[in-house]
Amino acid sequence: MSLSSAFIACSPLHAQALKRGVLADPFVQTSLLNLYAELGSLSNARKVFEEIFDPCIVARNAMLDAFVRNGDMGSALLLFESMVQKDVISWTSVINGFARSKQFAKAIRVFEKMMEFLVKPNEATYVNVLSCCANLEGGGGIYQGKQIHGYILRNEVVMTVFMGTSLIDFYGKKGCLETSVKVFDQMLIREVCTWNAMISSLACSGREKEALDMFERMKADGVCPNEVTFVAVLTACARAKKVELGSEIFRSMSRQYGIVPIMEHYGCMVDLLGRAGLLTEATEFIKTMPFQPDASVLGALLGACKIHGAFELGNDVGRRLLELHPRHCGHYVALSSINADKERWDRAADLRKAMVDAGIRKVPAYSSIGSV
C-alpha cells in the first residue's frame, strides 16, 4: 500500500474509532499516533496526542518519534525535556533525530548524557550513535566509537548483526580497516548489510581487489547482493579501473538479479569510465540513462575531465552542473581549476569572481593529521 492510499484509509479508521467509542483507549490512541507519524501527518499526530488525558510514556515516545520523523527537532526537544520519565526509547529517538538531520556531534552528546543517567542502550541506540561517530567529520568520533565498542564487549551477551555491521562501517570510515575486518571475521551471523559494509570499507580504503574478492565470497556463501552491494562493488571497480569487470557487473544487476539500476549505480559507471580516461564512452553512457543525470553523475564526469585535461568537455559539464546547483562552491573551484590547468586565466578568474559576487565561499579543507 502506498503512503497516499494508506493516508486515505487512515481517516475512516480514525472516524470509526471515534464512532465506536474506543478512541479513549490508550492502545488505539498510540496506534493512531504511530500511524500518522509514519504517514508524515504531524498535525494529525499532534491532534491525537493533545486529546490524550495524562499521556503515558508510550504515548509520549510515539509523539517524540512523530516529531523526529518529520524533522521537527525543536518540538521533539521541548517534549523530551518535559518528560519526567524517560526510557531508552525516548533517548534513542532524540539521538536518531539528530542523526537524521546530520547533527552528529549533538547526537553523540545526547548519548553521553544518557549514559550518565545509567540508561542501558539497546540495539537501535548503538546503531544510531555508531553511525554518528562514523560520519562525524574532522577526525572526531573515533574515540567515542571505540568507547562504545568497548562498552558493547563488556555489557552485551550477543553482538547482533546490526551492531556488528555498524562497527564495521564505523571502523572502515575512520580508516581502522584491520579492526573492521576483525569485527567481520568474529561475527557468527552475517546479513547482506554486513557484507555490504565490509565490501564498501575495503573499496574505499584502497583495497579494491580484496573488496571484489569479498563480493565473490559473499555470493559463494549464498548471500544475494542488493542495490547497496552493487554501489560498493562498482566503486571498487572504478577505483581499480576495471572497466570490463565493472561493465559486466553493471549488466548483471538487471539480467541476473532483477535489480533496476538507480542514479547512484549510473554515477559509479561514469566514474569508472572517467577514471579510465574513456571520456567519450562516459558521455555516451550518460545519454543512454533512462533519466536525466543529477549532480553526482555530472560531478563524476567533471572530475574525470579535470584529471585527464578535457578542457572543452569539462567546461560543458561544468556549465550544466552550475545550472543544477548555482551556489555549489566545489563546482566553481573544479571548473576554475580546469581552465587554469589549460592556462585559460581569464576564464578561471571570471569563475572565481562569479563566486565572490554570488557570496559563495570556498569551504576550507581539514586534515586530521595535525589532531593526532
PDB file of N, CA and C in Angstrom, residues 266-311:
ATOM      1  N   TYR A 266      24.541   4.462 -11.869  1.00  0.00           N
ATOM      2  CA  TYR A 266      24.986   5.144 -13.095  1.00  0.00           C
ATOM      3  C   TYR A 266      26.168   6.066 -12.791  1.00  0.00           C
ATOM      4  N   GLY A 267      26.116   6.706 -11.632  1.00  0.00           N
ATOM      5  CA  GLY A 267      27.220   7.569 -11.231  1.00  0.00           C
ATOM      6  C   GLY A 267      28.519   6.787 -11.073  1.00  0.00           C
ATOM      7  N   CYS A 268      28.412   5.575 -10.514  1.00  0.00           N
ATOM      8  CA  CYS A 268      29.595   4.711 -10.367  1.00  0.00           C
ATOM      9  C   CYS A 268      30.165   4.334 -11.730  1.00  0.00           C
ATOM     10  N   MET A 269      29.287   4.055 -12.693  1.00  0.00           N
ATOM     11  CA  MET A 269      29.751   3.670 -14.025  1.00  0.00           C
ATOM     12  C   MET A 269      30.432   4.832 -14.745  1.00  0.00           C
ATOM     13  N   VAL A 270      29.888   6.017 -14.584  1.00  0.00           N
ATOM     14  CA  VAL A 270      30.513   7.205 -15.179  1.00  0.00           C
ATOM     15  C   VAL A 270      31.875   7.439 -14.542  1.00  0.00           C
ATOM     16  N   ASP A 271      31.940   7.250 -13.225  1.00  0.00           N
ATOM     17  CA  ASP A 271      33.213   7.383 -12.511  1.00  0.00           C
ATOM     18  C   ASP A 271      34.222   6.347 -13.019  1.00  0.00           C
ATOM     19  N   LEU A 272      33.760   5.116 -13.222  1.00  0.00           N
ATOM     20  CA  LEU A 272      34.605   4.034 -13.729  1.00  0.00           C
ATOM     21  C   LEU A 272      35.188   4.374 -15.103  1.00  0.00           C
ATOM     22  N   LEU A 273      34.313   4.778 -16.019  1.00  0.00           N
ATOM     23  CA  LEU A 273      34.763   5.122 -17.374  1.00  0.00           C
ATOM     24  C   LEU A 273      35.647   6.359 -17.362  1.00  0.00           C
ATOM     25  N   GLY A 274      35.274   7.334 -16.533  1.00  0.00           N
ATOM     26  CA  GLY A 274      36.039   8.577 -16.457  1.00  0.00           C
ATOM     27  C   GLY A 274      37.433   8.384 -15.906  1.00  0.00           C
ATOM     28  N   ARG A 275      37.553   7.610 -14.818  1.00  0.00           N
ATOM     29  CA  ARG A 275      38.869   7.354 -14.221  1.00  0.00           C
ATOM     30  C   ARG A 275      39.791   6.637 -15.207  1.00  0.00           C
ATOM     31  N   ALA A 276      39.189   5.791 -16.053  1.00  0.00           N
ATOM     32  CA  ALA A 276      39.968   5.039 -17.032  1.00  0.00           C
ATOM     33  C   ALA A 276      40.315   5.880 -18.267  1.00  0.00           C
ATOM     34  N   GLY A 277      39.856   7.129 -18.273  1.00  0.00           N
ATOM     35  CA  GLY A 277      40.155   8.025 -19.393  1.00  0.00           C
ATOM     36  C   GLY A 277      39.237   7.866 -20.580  1.00  0.00           C
ATOM     37  N   LEU A 278      38.171   7.090 -20.412  1.00  0.00           N
ATOM     38  CA  LEU A 278      37.218   6.847 -21.510  1.00  0.00           C
ATOM     39  C   LEU A 278      36.101   7.891 -21.445  1.00  0.00           C
ATOM     40  N   LEU A 279      36.455   9.146 -21.700  1.00  0.00           N
ATOM     41  CA  LEU A 279      35.513  10.256 -21.527  1.00  0.00           C
ATOM     42  C   LEU A 279      34.412  10.241 -22.572  1.00  0.00           C
ATOM     43  N   THR A 280      34.739   9.851 -23.799  1.00  0.00           N
ATOM     44  CA  THR A 280      33.714   9.758 -24.849  1.00  0.00           C
ATOM     45  C   THR A 280      32.695   8.699 -24.474  1.00  0.00           C
ATOM     46  N   GLU A 281      33.197   7.547 -24.007  1.00  0.00           N
ATOM     47  CA  GLU A 281      32.302   6.461 -23.599  1.00  0.00           C
ATOM     48  C   GLU A 281      31.439   6.888 -22.406  1.00  0.00           C
ATOM     49  N   ALA A 282      32.033   7.629 -21.480  1.00  0.00           N
ATOM     50  CA  ALA A 282      31.286   8.104 -20.310  1.00  0.00           C
ATOM     51  C   ALA A 282      30.166   9.057 -20.732  1.00  0.00           C
ATOM     52  N   THR A 283      30.491   9.943 -21.676  1.00  0.00           N
ATOM     53  CA  THR A 283      29.498  10.897 -22.178  1.00  0.00           C
ATOM     54  C   THR A 283      28.358  10.177 -22.881  1.00  0.00           C
ATOM     55  N   GLU A 284      28.703   9.181 -23.705  1.00  0.00           N
ATOM     56  CA  GLU A 284      27.686   8.402 -24.411  1.00  0.00           C
ATOM     57  C   GLU A 284      26.845   7.585 -23.433  1.00  0.00           C
ATOM     58  N   PHE A 285      27.498   7.073 -22.398  1.00  0.00           N
ATOM     59  CA  PHE A 285      26.788   6.289 -21.384  1.00  0.00           C
ATOM     60  C   PHE A 285      25.719   7.136 -20.705  1.00  0.00           C
ATOM     61  N   ILE A 286      26.058   8.388 -20.405  1.00  0.00           N
ATOM     62  CA  ILE A 286      25.094   9.294 -19.764  1.00  0.00           C
ATOM     63  C   ILE A 286      23.876   9.501 -20.657  1.00  0.00           C
ATOM     64  N   LYS A 287      24.103   9.556 -21.967  1.00  0.00           N
ATOM     65  CA  LYS A 287      23.000   9.756 -22.915  1.00  0.00           C
ATOM     66  C   LYS A 287      22.030   8.578 -22.928  1.00  0.00           C
ATOM     67  N   THR A 288      22.514   7.392 -22.540  1.00  0.00           N
ATOM     68  CA  THR A 288      21.651   6.197 -22.544  1.00  0.00           C
ATOM     69  C   THR A 288      20.849   6.051 -21.253  1.00  0.00           C
ATOM     70  N   MET A 289      21.111   6.913 -20.266  1.00  0.00           N
ATOM     71  CA  MET A 289      20.415   6.791 -18.987  1.00  0.00           C
ATOM     72  C   MET A 289      18.919   7.008 -19.153  1.00  0.00           C
ATOM     73  N   PRO A 290      18.098   6.252 -18.414  1.00  0.00           N
ATOM     74  CA  PRO A 290      16.634   6.381 -18.538  1.00  0.00           C
ATOM     75  C   PRO A 290      16.071   7.623 -17.851  1.00  0.00           C
ATOM     76  N   PHE A 291      16.931   8.404 -17.204  1.00  0.00           N
ATOM     77  CA  PHE A 291      16.509   9.654 -16.553  1.00  0.00           C
ATOM     78  C   PHE A 291      17.635  10.666 -16.689  1.00  0.00           C
ATOM     79  N   GLN A 292      17.315  11.914 -16.407  1.00  0.00           N
ATOM     80  CA  GLN A 292      18.307  12.971 -16.511  1.00  0.00           C
ATOM     81  C   GLN A 292      19.378  12.799 -15.433  1.00  0.00           C
ATOM     82  N   PRO A 293      20.653  12.974 -15.791  1.00  0.00           N
ATOM     83  CA  PRO A 293      21.711  12.821 -14.787  1.00  0.00           C
ATOM     84  C   PRO A 293      21.636  13.900 -13.724  1.00  0.00           C
ATOM     85  N   ASP A 294      21.924  13.510 -12.485  1.00  0.00           N
ATOM     86  CA  ASP A 294      21.952  14.516 -11.416  1.00  0.00           C
ATOM     87  C   ASP A 294      23.379  15.003 -11.204  1.00  0.00           C
ATOM     88  N   ALA A 295      23.575  15.797 -10.166  1.00  0.00           N
ATOM     89  CA  ALA A 295      24.883  16.408  -9.916  1.00  0.00           C
ATOM     90  C   ALA A 295      25.962  15.378  -9.608  1.00  0.00           C
ATOM     91  N   SER A 296      25.582  14.236  -9.016  1.00  0.00           N
ATOM     92  CA  SER A 296      26.586  13.219  -8.682  1.00  0.00           C
ATOM     93  C   SER A 296      27.166  12.594  -9.949  1.00  0.00           C
ATOM     94  N   VAL A 297      26.315  12.355 -10.948  1.00  0.00           N
ATOM     95  CA  VAL A 297      26.762  11.763 -12.216  1.00  0.00           C
ATOM     96  C   VAL A 297      27.620  12.762 -12.989  1.00  0.00           C
ATOM     97  N   LEU A 298      27.120  13.989 -13.116  1.00  0.00           N
ATOM     98  CA  LEU A 298      27.871  15.020 -13.845  1.00  0.00           C
ATOM     99  C   LEU A 298      29.154  15.383 -13.102  1.00  0.00           C
ATOM    100  N   GLY A 299      29.094  15.350 -11.774  1.00  0.00           N
ATOM    101  CA  GLY A 299      30.280  15.648 -10.972  1.00  0.00           C
ATOM    102  C   GLY A 299      31.385  14.623 -11.191  1.00  0.00           C
ATOM    103  N   ALA A 300      30.990  13.352 -11.361  1.00  0.00           N
ATOM    104  CA  ALA A 300      31.976  12.298 -11.635  1.00  0.00           C
ATOM    105  C   ALA A 300      32.653  12.549 -12.978  1.00  0.00           C
ATOM    106  N   LEU A 301      31.853  12.992 -13.962  1.00  0.00           N
ATOM    107  CA  LEU A 301      32.411  13.277 -15.287  1.00  0.00           C
ATOM    108  C   LEU A 301      33.306  14.519 -15.249  1.00  0.00           C
ATOM    109  N   LEU A 302      32.902  15.522 -14.481  1.00  0.00           N
ATOM    110  CA  LEU A 302      33.716  16.739 -14.353  1.00  0.00           C
ATOM    111  C   LEU A 302      35.064  16.414 -13.706  1.00  0.00           C
ATOM    112  N   GLY A 303      35.028  15.550 -12.680  1.00  0.00           N
ATOM    113  CA  GLY A 303      36.267  15.147 -12.025  1.00  0.00           C
ATOM    114  C   GLY A 303      37.207  14.439 -12.989  1.00  0.00           C
ATOM    115  N   ALA A 304      36.633  13.602 -13.861  1.00  0.00           N
ATOM    116  CA  ALA A 304      37.443  12.892 -14.863  1.00  0.00           C
ATOM    117  C   ALA A 304      38.031  13.869 -15.876  1.00  0.00           C
ATOM    118  N   CYS A 305      37.236  14.878 -16.233  1.00  0.00           N
ATOM    119  CA  CYS A 305      37.719  15.899 -17.175  1.00  0.00           C
ATOM    120  C   CYS A 305      38.922  16.633 -16.602  1.00  0.00           C
ATOM    121  N   LYS A 306      38.872  16.918 -15.311  1.00  0.00           N
ATOM    122  CA  LYS A 306      39.991  17.610 -14.652  1.00  0.00           C
ATOM    123  C   LYS A 306      41.238  16.730 -14.650  1.00  0.00           C
ATOM    124  N   ILE A 307      41.064  15.441 -14.316  1.00  0.00           N
ATOM    125  CA  ILE A 307      42.191  14.511 -14.250  1.00  0.00           C
ATOM    126  C   ILE A 307      42.869  14.368 -15.613  1.00  0.00           C
ATOM    127  N   HIS A 308      42.028  14.275 -16.655  1.00  0.00           N
ATOM    128  CA  HIS A 308      42.556  13.976 -17.989  1.00  0.00           C
ATOM    129  C   HIS A 308      42.690  15.214 -18.887  1.00  0.00           C
ATOM    130  N   GLY A 309      42.460  16.396 -18.307  1.00  0.00           N
ATOM    131  CA  GLY A 309      42.674  17.636 -19.050  1.00  0.00           C
ATOM    132  C   GLY A 309      41.729  17.858 -20.211  1.00  0.00           C
ATOM    133  N   ALA A 310      40.493  17.369 -20.076  1.00  0.00           N
ATOM    134  CA  ALA A 310      39.493  17.544 -21.147  1.00  0.00           C
ATOM    135  C   ALA A 310      38.834  18.907 -20.982  1.00  0.00           C
ATOM    136  N   PHE A 311      39.450  19.918 -21.564  1.00  0.00           N
ATOM    137  CA  PHE A 311      39.055  21.308 -21.353  1.00  0.00           C
ATOM    138  C   PHE A 311      37.637  21.609 -21.853  1.00  0.00           C
TER     139      PHE A 311
END
